[in-house]
PDB file of C-alpha atoms in Angstrom:
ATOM      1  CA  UNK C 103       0.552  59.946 -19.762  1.00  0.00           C
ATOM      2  CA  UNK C 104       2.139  58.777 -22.772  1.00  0.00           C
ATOM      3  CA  UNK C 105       0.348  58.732 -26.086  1.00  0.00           C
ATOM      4  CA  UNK C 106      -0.583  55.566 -28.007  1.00  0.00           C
ATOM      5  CA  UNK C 107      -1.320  52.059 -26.927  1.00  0.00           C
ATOM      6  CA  UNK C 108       0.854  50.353 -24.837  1.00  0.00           C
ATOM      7  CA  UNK C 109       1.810  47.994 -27.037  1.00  0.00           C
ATOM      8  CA  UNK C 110       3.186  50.926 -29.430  1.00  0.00           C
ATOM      9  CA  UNK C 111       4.809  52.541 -26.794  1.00  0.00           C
ATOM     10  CA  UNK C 112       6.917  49.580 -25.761  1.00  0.00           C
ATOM     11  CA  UNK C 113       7.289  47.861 -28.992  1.00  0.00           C
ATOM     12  CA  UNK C 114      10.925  47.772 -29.105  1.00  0.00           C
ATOM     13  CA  UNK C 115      11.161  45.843 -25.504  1.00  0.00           C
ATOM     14  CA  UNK C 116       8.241  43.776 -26.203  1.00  0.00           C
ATOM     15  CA  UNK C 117      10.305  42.580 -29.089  1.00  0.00           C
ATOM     16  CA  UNK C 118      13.614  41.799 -27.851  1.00  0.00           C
ATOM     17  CA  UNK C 119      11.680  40.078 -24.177  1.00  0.00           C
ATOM     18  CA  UNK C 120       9.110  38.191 -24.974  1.00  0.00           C
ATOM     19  CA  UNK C 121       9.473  34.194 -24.401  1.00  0.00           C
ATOM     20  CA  UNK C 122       6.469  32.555 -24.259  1.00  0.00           C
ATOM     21  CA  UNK C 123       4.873  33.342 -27.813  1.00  0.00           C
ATOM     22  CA  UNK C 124       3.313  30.278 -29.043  1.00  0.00           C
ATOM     23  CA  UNK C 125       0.523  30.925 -26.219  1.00  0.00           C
ATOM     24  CA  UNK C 126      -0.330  34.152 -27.384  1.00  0.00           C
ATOM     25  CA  UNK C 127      -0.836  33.610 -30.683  1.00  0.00           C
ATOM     26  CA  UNK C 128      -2.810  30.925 -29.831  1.00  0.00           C
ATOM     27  CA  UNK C 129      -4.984  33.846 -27.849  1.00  0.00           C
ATOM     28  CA  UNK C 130      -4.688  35.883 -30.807  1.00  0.00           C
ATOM     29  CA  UNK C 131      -5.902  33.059 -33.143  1.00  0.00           C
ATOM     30  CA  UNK C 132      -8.938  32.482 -30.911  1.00  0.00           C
ATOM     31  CA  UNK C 133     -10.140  35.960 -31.275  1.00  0.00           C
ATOM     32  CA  UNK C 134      -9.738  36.248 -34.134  1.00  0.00           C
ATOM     33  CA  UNK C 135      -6.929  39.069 -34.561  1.00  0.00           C
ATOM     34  CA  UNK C 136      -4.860  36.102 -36.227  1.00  0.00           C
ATOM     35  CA  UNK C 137      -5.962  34.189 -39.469  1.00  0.00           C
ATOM     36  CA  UNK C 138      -5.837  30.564 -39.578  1.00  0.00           C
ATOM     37  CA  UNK C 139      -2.923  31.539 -42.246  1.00  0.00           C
ATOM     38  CA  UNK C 140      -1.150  34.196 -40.134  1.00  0.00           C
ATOM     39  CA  UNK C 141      -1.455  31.749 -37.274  1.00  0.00           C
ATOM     40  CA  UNK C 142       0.131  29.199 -39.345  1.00  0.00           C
ATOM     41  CA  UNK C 143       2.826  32.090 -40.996  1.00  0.00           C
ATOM     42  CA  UNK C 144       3.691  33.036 -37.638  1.00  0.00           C
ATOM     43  CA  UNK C 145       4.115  29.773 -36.218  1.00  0.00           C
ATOM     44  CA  UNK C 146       6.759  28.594 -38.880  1.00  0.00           C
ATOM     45  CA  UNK C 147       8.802  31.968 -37.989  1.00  0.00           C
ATOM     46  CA  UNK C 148      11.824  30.353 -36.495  1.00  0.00           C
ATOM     47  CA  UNK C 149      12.925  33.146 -33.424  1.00  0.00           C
ATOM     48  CA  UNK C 150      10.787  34.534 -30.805  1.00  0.00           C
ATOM     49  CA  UNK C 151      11.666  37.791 -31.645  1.00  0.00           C
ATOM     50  CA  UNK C 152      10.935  37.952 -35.350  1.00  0.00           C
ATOM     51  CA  UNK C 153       7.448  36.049 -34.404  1.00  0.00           C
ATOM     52  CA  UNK C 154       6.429  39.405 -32.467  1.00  0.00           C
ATOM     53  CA  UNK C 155       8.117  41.296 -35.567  1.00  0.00           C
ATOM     54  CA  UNK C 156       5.678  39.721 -37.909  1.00  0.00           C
ATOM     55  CA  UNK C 157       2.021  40.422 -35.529  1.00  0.00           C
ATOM     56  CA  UNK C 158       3.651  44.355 -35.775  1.00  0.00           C
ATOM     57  CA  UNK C 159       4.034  44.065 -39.083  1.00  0.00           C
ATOM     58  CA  UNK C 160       1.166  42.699 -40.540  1.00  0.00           C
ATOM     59  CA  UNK C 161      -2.333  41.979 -37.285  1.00  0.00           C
ATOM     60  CA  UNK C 162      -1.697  44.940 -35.016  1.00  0.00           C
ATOM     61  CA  UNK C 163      -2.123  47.139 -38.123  1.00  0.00           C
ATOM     62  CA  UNK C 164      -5.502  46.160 -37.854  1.00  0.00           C
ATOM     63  CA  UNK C 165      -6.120  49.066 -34.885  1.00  0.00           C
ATOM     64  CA  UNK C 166      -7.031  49.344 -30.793  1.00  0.00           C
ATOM     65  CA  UNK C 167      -8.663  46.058 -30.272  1.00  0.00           C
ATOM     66  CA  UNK C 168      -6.000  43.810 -32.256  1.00  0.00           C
ATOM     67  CA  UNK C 169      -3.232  45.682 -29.866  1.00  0.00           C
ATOM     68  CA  UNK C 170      -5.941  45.295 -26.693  1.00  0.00           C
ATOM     69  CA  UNK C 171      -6.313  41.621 -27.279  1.00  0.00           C
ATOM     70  CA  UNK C 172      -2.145  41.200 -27.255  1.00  0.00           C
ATOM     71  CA  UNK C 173      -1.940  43.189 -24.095  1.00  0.00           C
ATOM     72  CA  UNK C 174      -4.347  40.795 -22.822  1.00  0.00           C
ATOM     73  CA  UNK C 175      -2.506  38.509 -23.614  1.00  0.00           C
ATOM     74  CA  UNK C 176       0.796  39.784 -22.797  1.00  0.00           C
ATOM     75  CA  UNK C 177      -0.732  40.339 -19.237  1.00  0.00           C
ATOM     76  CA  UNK C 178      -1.699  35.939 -18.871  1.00  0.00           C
ATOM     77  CA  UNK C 179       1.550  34.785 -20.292  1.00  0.00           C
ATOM     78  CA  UNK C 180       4.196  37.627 -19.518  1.00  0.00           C
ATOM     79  CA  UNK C 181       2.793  39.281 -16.566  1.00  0.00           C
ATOM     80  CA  UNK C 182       6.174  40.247 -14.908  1.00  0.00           C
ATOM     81  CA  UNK C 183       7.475  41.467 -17.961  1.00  0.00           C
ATOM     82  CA  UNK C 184       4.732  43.854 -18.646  1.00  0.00           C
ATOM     83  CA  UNK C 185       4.478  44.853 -14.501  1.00  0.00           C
ATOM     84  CA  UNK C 186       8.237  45.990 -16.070  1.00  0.00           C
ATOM     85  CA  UNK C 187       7.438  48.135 -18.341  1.00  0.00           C
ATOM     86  CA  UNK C 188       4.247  49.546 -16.246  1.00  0.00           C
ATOM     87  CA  UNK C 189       6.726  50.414 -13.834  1.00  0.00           C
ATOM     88  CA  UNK C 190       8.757  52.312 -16.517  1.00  0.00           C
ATOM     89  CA  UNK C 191       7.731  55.684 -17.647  1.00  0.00           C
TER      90      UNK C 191
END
């Protein structure tokens, strides 16, 4: 199996496919992995794609359960996508 978290692995795809974002920061807000202020940061980010940019640059630093609680998620609000890139090895 691949090392690191899946997140890390797939980082680049996650990126560039995500769509429904404003859901899963709302997740990450309610547990916490997300300040009030990053919430808020992250929400004025104009594109998708830099929004998920910004939790890799700055939350998910944080370690294993900031990453665990995007999977989660990732797995509610993007399920195909991340049945995708289960599928992928």
């Amino acid at each position: 199996m691949a090392k690191g978290h899946f997140v890390d692995r797939h980082q680049i795809e996650l990126i560039k496919r995500v769509s429904n974002i404003n859901p899963i920061l709302d997740h990450l807000k309610d547990k916490e992995v997300l300040t009030q202020e990053q919430y808020d940061q992250a929400r004025a980010i104009p594109t998708t794609q830099d929004k998920m940019r910004f939790l890799f640059r700055g939350p998910l630093k944080a370690g294993e359960p900031s990453k665990d609680e995007l999977l989660s998620a990732l797995e509610k609000e993007e399920k195909y996508l991340i049945k995708d890139l289960r599928g992928k090895k």
